[in-house]
mmCIF file of C-alpha atoms in Angstrom:
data_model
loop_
_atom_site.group_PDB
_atom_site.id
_atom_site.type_symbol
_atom_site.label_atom_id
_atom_site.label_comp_id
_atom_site.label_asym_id
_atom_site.label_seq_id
_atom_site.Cartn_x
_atom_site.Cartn_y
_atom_site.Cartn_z
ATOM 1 C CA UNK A 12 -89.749 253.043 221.836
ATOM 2 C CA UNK A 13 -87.278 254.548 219.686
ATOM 3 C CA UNK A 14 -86.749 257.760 217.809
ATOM 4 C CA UNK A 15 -87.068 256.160 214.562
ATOM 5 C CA UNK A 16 -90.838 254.248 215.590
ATOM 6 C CA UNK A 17 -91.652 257.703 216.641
ATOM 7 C CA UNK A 18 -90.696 259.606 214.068
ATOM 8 C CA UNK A 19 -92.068 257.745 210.765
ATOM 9 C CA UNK A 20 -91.552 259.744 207.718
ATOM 10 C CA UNK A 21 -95.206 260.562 205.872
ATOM 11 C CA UNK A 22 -93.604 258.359 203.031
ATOM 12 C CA UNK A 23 -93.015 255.394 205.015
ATOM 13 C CA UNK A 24 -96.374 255.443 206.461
ATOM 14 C CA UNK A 25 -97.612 255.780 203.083
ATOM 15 C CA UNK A 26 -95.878 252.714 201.698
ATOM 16 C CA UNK A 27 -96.847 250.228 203.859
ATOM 17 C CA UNK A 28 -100.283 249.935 202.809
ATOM 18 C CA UNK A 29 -98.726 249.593 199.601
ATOM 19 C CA UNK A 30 -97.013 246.926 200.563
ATOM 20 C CA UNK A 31 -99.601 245.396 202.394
ATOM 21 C CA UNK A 32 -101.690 245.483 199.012
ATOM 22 C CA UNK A 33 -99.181 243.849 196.823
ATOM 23 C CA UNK A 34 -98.349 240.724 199.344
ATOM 24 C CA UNK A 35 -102.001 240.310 199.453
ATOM 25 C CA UNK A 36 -102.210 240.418 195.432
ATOM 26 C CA UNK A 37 -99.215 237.969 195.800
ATOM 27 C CA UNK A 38 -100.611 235.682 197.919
ATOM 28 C CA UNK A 39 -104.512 235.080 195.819
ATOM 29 C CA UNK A 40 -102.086 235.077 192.682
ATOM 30 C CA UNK A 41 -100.422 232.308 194.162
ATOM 31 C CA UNK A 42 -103.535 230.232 195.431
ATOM 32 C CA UNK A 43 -105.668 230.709 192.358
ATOM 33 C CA UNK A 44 -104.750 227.902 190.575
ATOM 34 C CA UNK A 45 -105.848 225.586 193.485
ATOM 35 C CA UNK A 46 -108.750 228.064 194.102
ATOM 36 C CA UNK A 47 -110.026 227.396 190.219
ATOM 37 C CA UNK A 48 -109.095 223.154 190.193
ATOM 38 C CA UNK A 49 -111.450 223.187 193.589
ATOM 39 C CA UNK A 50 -114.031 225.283 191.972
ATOM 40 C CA UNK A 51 -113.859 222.934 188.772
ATOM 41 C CA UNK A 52 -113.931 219.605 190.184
ATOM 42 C CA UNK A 53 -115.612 220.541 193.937
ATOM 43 C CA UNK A 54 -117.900 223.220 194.256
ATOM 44 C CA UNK A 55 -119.119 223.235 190.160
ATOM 45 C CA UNK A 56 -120.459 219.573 190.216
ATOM 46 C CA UNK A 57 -122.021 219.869 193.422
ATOM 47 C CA UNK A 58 -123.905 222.515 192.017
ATOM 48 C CA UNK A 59 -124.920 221.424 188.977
ATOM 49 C CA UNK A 60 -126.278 218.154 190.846
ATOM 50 C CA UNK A 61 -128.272 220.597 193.168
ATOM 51 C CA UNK A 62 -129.935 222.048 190.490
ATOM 52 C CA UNK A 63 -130.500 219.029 188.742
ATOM 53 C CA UNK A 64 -131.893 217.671 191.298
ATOM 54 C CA UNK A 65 -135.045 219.909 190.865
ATOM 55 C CA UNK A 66 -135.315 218.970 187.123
ATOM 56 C CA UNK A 67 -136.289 215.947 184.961
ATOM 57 C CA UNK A 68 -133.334 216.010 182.923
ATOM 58 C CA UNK A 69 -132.290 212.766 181.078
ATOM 59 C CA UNK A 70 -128.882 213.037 178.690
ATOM 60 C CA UNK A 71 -130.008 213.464 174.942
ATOM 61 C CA UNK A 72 -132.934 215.133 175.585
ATOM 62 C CA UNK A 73 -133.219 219.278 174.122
ATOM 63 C CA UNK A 74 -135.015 220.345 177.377
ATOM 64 C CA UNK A 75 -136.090 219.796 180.585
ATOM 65 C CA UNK A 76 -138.714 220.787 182.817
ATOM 66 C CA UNK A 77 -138.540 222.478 186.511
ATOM 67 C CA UNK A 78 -140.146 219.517 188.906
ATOM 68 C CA UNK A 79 -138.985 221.497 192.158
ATOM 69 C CA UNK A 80 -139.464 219.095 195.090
ATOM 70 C CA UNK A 81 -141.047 216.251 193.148
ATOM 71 C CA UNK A 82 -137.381 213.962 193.026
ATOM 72 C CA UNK A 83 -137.068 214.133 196.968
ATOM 73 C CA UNK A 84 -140.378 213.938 197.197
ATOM 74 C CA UNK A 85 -140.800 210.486 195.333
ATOM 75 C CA UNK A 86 -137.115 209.751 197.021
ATOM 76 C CA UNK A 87 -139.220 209.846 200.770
ATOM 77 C CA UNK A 88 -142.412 208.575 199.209
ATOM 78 C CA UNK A 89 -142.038 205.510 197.310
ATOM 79 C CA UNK A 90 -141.341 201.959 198.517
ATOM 80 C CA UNK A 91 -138.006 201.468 196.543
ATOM 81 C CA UNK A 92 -136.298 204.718 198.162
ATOM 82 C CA UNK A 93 -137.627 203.557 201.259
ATOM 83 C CA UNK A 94 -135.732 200.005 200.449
ATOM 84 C CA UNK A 95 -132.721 202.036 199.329
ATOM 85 C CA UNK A 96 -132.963 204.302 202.810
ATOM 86 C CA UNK A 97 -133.505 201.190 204.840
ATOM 87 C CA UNK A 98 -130.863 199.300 203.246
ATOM 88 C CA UNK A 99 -128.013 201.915 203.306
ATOM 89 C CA UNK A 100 -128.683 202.405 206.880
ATOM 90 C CA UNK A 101 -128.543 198.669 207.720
ATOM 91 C CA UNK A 102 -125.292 198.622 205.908
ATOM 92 C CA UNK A 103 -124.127 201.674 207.270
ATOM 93 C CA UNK A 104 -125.397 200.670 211.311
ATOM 94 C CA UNK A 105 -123.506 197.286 211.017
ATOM 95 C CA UNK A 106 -120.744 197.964 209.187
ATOM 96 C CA UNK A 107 -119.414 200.409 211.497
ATOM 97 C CA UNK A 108 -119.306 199.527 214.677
ATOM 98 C CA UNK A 109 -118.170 196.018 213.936
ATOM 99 C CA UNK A 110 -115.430 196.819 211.766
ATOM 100 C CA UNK A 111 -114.121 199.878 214.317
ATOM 101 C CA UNK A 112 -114.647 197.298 217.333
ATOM 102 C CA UNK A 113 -112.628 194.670 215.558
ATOM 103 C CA UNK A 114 -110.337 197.098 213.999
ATOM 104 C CA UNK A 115 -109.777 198.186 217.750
ATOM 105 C CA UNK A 116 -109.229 194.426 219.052
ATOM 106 C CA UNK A 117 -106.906 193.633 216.039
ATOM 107 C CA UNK A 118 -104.654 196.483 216.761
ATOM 108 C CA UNK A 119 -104.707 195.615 221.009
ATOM 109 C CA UNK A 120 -103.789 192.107 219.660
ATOM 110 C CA UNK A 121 -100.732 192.824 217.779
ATOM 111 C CA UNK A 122 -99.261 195.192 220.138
ATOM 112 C CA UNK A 123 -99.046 192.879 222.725
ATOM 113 C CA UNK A 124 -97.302 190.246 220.437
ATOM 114 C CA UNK A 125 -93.635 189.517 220.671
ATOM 115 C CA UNK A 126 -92.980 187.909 218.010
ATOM 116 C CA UNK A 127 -94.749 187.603 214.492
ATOM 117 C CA UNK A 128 -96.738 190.837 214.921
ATOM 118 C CA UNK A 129 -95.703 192.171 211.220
ATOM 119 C CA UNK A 130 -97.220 188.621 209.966
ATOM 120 C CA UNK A 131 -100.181 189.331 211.722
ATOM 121 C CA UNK A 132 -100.576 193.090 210.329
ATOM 122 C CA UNK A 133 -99.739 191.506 206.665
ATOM 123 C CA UNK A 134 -102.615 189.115 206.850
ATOM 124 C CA UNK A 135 -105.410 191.633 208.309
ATOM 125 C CA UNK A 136 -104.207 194.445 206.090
ATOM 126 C CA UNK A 137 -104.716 192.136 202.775
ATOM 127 C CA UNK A 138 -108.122 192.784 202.504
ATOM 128 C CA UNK A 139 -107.388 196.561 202.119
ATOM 129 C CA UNK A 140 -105.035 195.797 199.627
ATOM 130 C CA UNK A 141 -106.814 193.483 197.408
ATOM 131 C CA UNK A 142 -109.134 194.758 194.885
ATOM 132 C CA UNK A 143 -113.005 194.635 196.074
ATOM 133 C CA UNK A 144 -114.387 193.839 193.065
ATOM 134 C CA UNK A 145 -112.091 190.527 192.315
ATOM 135 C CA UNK A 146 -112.661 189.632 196.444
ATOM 136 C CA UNK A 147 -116.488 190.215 195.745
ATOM 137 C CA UNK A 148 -116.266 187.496 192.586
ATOM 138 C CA UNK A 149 -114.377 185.128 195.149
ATOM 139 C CA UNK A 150 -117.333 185.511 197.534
ATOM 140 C CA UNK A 151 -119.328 184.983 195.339
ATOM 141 C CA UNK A 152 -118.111 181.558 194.438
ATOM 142 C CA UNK A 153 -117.587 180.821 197.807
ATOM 143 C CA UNK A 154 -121.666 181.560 199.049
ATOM 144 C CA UNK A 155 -122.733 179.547 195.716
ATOM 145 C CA UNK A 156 -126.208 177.448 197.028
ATOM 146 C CA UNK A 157 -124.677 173.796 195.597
ATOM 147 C CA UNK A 158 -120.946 174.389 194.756
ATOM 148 C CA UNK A 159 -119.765 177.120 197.238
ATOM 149 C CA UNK A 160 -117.411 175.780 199.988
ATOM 150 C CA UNK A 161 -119.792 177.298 202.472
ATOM 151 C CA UNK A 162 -122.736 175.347 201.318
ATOM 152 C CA UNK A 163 -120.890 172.643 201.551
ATOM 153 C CA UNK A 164 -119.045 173.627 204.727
ATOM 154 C CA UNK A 165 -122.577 173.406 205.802
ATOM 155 C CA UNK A 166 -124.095 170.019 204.825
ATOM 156 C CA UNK A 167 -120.672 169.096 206.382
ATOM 157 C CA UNK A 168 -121.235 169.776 209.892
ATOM 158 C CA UNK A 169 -124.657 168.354 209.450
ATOM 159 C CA UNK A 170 -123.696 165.068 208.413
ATOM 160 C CA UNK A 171 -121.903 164.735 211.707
ATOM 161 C CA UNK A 172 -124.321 164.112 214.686
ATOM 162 C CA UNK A 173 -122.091 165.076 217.536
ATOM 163 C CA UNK A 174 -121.488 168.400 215.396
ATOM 164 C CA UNK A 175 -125.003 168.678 214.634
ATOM 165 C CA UNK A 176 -125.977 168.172 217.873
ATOM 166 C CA UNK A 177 -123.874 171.031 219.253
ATOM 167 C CA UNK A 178 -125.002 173.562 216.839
ATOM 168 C CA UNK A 179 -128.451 172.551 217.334
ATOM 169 C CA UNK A 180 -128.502 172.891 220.796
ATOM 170 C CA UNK A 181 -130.249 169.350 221.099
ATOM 171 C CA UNK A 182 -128.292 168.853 223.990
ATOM 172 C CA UNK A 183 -130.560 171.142 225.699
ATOM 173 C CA UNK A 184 -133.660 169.575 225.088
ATOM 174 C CA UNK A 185 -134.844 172.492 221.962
ATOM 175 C CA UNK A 186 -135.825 171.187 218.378
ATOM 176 C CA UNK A 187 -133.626 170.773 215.652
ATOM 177 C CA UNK A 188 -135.719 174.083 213.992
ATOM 178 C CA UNK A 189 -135.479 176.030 217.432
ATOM 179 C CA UNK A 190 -131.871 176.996 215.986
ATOM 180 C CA UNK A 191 -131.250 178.579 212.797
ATOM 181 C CA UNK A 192 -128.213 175.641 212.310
ATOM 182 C CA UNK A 193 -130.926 173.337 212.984
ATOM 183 C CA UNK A 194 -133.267 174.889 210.368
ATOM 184 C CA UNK A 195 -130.152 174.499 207.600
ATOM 185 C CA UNK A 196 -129.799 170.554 208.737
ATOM 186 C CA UNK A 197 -133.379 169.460 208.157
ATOM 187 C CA UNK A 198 -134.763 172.961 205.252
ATOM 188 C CA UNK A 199 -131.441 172.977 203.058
ATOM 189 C CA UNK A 200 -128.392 175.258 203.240
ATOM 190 C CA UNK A 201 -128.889 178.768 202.420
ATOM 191 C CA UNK A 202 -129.207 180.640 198.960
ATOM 192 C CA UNK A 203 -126.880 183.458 200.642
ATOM 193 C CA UNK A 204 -127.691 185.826 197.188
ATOM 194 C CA UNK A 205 -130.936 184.758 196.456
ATOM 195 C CA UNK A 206 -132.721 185.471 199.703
ATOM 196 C CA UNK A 207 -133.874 189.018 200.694
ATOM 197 C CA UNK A 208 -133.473 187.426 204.282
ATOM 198 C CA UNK A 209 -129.697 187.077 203.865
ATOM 199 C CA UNK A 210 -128.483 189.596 200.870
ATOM 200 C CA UNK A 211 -127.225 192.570 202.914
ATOM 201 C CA UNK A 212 -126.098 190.719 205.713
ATOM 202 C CA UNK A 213 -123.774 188.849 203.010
ATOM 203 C CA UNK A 214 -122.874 192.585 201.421
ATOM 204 C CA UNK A 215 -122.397 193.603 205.254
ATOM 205 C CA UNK A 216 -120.169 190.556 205.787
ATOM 206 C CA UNK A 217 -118.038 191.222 203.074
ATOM 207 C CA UNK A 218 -118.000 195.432 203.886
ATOM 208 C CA UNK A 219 -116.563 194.289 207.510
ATOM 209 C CA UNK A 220 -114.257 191.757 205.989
ATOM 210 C CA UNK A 221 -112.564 193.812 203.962
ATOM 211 C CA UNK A 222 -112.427 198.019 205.958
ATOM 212 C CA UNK A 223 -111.500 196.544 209.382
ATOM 213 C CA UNK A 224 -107.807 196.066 208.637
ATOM 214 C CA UNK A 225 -108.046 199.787 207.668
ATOM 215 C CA UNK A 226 -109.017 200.802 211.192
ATOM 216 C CA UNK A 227 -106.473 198.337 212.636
ATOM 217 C CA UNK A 228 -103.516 200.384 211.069
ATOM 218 C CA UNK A 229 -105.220 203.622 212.082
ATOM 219 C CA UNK A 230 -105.253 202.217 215.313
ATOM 220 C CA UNK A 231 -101.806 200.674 215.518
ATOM 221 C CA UNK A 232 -100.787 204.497 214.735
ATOM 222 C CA UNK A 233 -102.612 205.896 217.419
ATOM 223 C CA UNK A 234 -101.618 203.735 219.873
ATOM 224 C CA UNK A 235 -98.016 204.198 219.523
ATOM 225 C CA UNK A 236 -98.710 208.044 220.623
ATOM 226 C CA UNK A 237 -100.241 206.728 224.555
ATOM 227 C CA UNK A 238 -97.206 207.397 226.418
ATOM 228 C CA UNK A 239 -95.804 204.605 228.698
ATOM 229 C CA UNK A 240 -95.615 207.300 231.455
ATOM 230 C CA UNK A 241 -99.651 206.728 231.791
ATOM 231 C CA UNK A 242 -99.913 203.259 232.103
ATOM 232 C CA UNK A 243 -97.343 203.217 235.065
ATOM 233 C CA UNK A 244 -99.266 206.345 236.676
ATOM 234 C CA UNK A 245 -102.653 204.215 236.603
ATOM 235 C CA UNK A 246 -100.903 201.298 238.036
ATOM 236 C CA UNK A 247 -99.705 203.306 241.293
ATOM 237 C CA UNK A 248 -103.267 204.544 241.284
ATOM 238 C CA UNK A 249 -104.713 200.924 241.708
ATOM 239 C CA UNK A 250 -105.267 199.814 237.869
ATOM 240 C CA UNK A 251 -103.677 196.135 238.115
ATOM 241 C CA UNK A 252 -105.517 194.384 235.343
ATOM 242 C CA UNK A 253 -105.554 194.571 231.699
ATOM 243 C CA UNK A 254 -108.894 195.695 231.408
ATOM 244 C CA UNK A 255 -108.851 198.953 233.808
ATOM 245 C CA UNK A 256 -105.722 199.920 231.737
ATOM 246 C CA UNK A 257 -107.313 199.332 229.329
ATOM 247 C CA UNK A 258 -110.449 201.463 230.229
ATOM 248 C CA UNK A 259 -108.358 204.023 232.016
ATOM 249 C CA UNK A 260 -105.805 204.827 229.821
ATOM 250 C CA UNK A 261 -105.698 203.116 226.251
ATOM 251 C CA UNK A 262 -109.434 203.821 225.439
ATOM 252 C CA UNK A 263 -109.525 208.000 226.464
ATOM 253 C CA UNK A 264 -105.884 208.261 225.240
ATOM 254 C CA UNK A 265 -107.761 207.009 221.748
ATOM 255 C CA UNK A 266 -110.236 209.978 221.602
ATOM 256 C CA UNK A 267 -109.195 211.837 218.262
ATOM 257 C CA UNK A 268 -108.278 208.534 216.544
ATOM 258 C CA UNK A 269 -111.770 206.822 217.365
ATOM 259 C CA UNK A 270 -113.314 209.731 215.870
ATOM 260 C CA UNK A 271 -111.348 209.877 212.658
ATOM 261 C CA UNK A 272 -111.657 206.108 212.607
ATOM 262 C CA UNK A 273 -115.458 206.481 212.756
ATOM 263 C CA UNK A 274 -115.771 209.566 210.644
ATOM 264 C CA UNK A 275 -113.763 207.903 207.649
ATOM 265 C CA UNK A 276 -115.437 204.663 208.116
ATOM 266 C CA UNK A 277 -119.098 206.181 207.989
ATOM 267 C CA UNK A 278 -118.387 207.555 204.907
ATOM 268 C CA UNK A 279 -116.489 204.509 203.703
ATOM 269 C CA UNK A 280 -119.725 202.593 204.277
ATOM 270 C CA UNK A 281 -121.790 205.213 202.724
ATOM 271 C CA UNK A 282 -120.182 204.960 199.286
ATOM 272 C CA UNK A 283 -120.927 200.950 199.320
ATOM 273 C CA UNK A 284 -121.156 200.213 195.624
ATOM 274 C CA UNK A 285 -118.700 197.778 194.261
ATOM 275 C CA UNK A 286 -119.864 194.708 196.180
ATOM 276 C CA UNK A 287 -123.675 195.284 195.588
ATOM 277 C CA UNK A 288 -122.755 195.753 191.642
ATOM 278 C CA UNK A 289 -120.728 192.897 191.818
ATOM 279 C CA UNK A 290 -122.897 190.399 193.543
ATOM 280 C CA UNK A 291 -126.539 191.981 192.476
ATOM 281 C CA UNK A 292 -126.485 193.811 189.418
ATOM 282 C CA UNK A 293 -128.871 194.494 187.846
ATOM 283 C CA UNK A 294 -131.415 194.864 190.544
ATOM 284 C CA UNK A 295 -129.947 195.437 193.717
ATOM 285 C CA UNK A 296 -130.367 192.448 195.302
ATOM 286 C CA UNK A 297 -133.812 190.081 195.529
ATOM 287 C CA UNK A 298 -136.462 192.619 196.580
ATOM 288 C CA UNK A 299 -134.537 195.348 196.733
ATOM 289 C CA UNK A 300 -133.078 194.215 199.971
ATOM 290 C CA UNK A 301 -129.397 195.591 199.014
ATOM 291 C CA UNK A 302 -130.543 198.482 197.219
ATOM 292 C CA UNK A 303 -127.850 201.148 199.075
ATOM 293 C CA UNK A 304 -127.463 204.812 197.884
ATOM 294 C CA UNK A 305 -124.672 204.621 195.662
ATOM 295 C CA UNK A 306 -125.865 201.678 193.879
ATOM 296 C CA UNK A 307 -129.254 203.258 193.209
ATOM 297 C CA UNK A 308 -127.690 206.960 191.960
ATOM 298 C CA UNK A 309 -125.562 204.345 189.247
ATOM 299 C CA UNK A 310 -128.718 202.307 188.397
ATOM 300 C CA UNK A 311 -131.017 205.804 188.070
ATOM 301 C CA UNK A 312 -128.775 208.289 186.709
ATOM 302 C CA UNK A 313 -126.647 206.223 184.321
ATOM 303 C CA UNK A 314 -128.691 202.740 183.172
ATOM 304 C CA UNK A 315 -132.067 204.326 183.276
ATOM 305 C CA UNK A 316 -131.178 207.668 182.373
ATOM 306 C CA UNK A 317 -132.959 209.231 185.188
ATOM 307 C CA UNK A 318 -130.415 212.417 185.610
ATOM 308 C CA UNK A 319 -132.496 214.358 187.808
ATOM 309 C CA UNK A 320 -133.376 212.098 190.513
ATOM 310 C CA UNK A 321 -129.928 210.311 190.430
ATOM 311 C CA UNK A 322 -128.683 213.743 191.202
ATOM 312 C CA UNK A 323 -131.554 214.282 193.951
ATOM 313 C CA UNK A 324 -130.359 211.238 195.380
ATOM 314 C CA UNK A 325 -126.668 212.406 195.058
ATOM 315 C CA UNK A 326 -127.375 215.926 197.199
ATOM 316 C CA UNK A 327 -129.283 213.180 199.784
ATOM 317 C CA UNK A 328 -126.027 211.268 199.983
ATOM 318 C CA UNK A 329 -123.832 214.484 200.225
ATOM 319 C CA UNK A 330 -125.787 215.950 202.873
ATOM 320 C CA UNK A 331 -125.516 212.947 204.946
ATOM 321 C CA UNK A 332 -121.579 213.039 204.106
ATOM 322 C CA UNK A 333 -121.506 217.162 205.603
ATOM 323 C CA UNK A 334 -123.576 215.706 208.557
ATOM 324 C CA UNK A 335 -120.985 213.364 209.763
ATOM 325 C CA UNK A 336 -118.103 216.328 208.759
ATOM 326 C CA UNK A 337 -119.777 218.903 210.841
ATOM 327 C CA UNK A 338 -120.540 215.983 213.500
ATOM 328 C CA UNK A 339 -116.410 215.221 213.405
ATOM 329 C CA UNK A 340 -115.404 219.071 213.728
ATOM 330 C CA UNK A 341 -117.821 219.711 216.347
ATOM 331 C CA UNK A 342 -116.544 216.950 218.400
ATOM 332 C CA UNK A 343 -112.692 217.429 217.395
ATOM 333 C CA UNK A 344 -113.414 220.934 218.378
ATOM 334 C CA UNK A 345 -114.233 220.266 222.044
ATOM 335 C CA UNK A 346 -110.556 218.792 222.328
ATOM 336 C CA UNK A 347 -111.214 215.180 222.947
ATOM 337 C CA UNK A 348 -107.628 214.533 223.788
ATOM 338 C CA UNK A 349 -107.010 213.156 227.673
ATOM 339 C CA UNK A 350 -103.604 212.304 227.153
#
């Protein structure tokens, strides 16, 4: 230590908390423009749905009345939420898994092309690219009951026996209504949007369609960071085939990426609105059957005018969003990173 850290004038030890003061001022002068844009457009709506939420508030009205529980009460109570939980789960519960798994085996796919790989990332990326709503009108032409080229895909394959006898499973001695291609050949092709039997598997369909070329890129990303050094290390240890590579190295090297993957596509699926609005409005499909969370806040708190349980359901949907955040930080906190 020197004679000048021993020997600190009283002046200079009374100027650095000065200093210390005015780099601090500095600094929240600096950050309180982004401090008062996140409390306008974050933290202020948020609020004002939360207490919303425990009012009957409709736009145009002078007043309102305190209903405390009564929105997320009737939101836990009544058949139609119970539709609109059952259905955004369904969505939700499909959606992600299959378009992660096949976002996975898309990405595996083209990195072990050669040649034509960037063709391959074009074509599975143009979903992403394309606007939902115009893809959902497309669809929707396409799943027509009489002039949709799936209908008539359909009554195709029918009108073939060998075909129909494949997809039947005739060959194996079963009925042509033990199969549900069997059922189509002898009841009629399906009414894909008019059946509450078919409507959100058609809005899942179209969900995985178009958000697994998403997690394909994510995944193309991540696995250009598994270093080549691993792979050769789990072939001295024994791992010849593709698949123990695969399970020994590619899929643990993948860690934080699978989790953002599934983090941002739970929410992704969550905010499902544009395809039920396209295909089912007004309504949310027959019977309710693809009646998912955003769709029903747009249908309650702007076309009815319901304010106060649009906003209950709004805080239901944004707690389920913090969920899955606190689920992703929990789990990013444990350092899931093996390479």
């Amino acid at each position: 230590m020197t004679t000048a850290e021993t020997f600190q004038s009283p002046r200079a030890e009374r100027a650095a908390p000065s200093v210390d003061r005015r780099q601090a001022g500095a600094g929240w002068l600096m950050s309180a423009p982004a401090l008062a844009l996140m409390l306008t457009i974050l933290i202020a709506p948020v609020l004002l749905a939360l207490v919303l939420s425990f009012t009957d508030y409709s736009l145009g009205n002078p007043g309102f009345n305190w209903v405390g529980f009564e929105n997320y009460e009737r939101i836990f109570t009544r058949s139609t939420y119970a539709k609109m939980l059952s259905a955004t789960f369904t969505y939700v519960l499909t959606v992600v898994p299959l378009s992660v798994g096949l976002g996975l085996g898309a990405a595996l796919l083209i990195q072990s092309l050669t040649r034509g790989a960037a063709v391959y990332k074009a074509i599975y990326f143009l979903p992403v690219m394309a606007t939902l709503l115009a893809m959902t009108i497309v669809w929707q032409l396409m799943l027509h009951p009489s002039i949709g080229v799936i209908n008539r895909g359909l009554e195709t394959l029918c009108a073939m026996p060998v075909t129909r006898g494949l997809f039947s499973l005739s060959f194996l001695g079963l009925a042509p209504e033990a199969t549900w291609f069997g059922r189509v050949c002898t009841e009629g092709t399906p009414l894909w949007l008019g059946d509450r039997d078919y409507a959100i598997w058609v809005v899942c369909f179209i969900g995985i369609w178009q958000g697994f070329g998403f997690n394909m890129v994510l995944y193309l990303a991540g696995l250009t960071g598994v270093s080549r050094e691993l792979y050769a290390a789990a072939e001295m240890d024994g791992a010849r085939s593709s698949w123990e590579r695969f399970r020994l190295v590619t899929w643990p090297a993948l860690g934080p990426t699978t989790v953002f993957v599934v983090t941002i596509t739970c929410i992704r699926a969550f905010q499902a609105f544009d395809t039920v609005e396209a295909l089912f409005s007004p309504g949310g499909g027959p019977g309710k059957s693809a009646y998912v969370m955003m769709f029903a806040i747009y249908e309650k708190g702007v076309t009815q005018n319901l304010v106060g349980i649009g906003a209950a359901i709004t805080v239901l949907f944004l707690v389920f969003v913090m969920i899955l955040t606190v689920i992703q930080r929990r789990i990013t906190e444990r350092k899931v990173h093996y390479a």
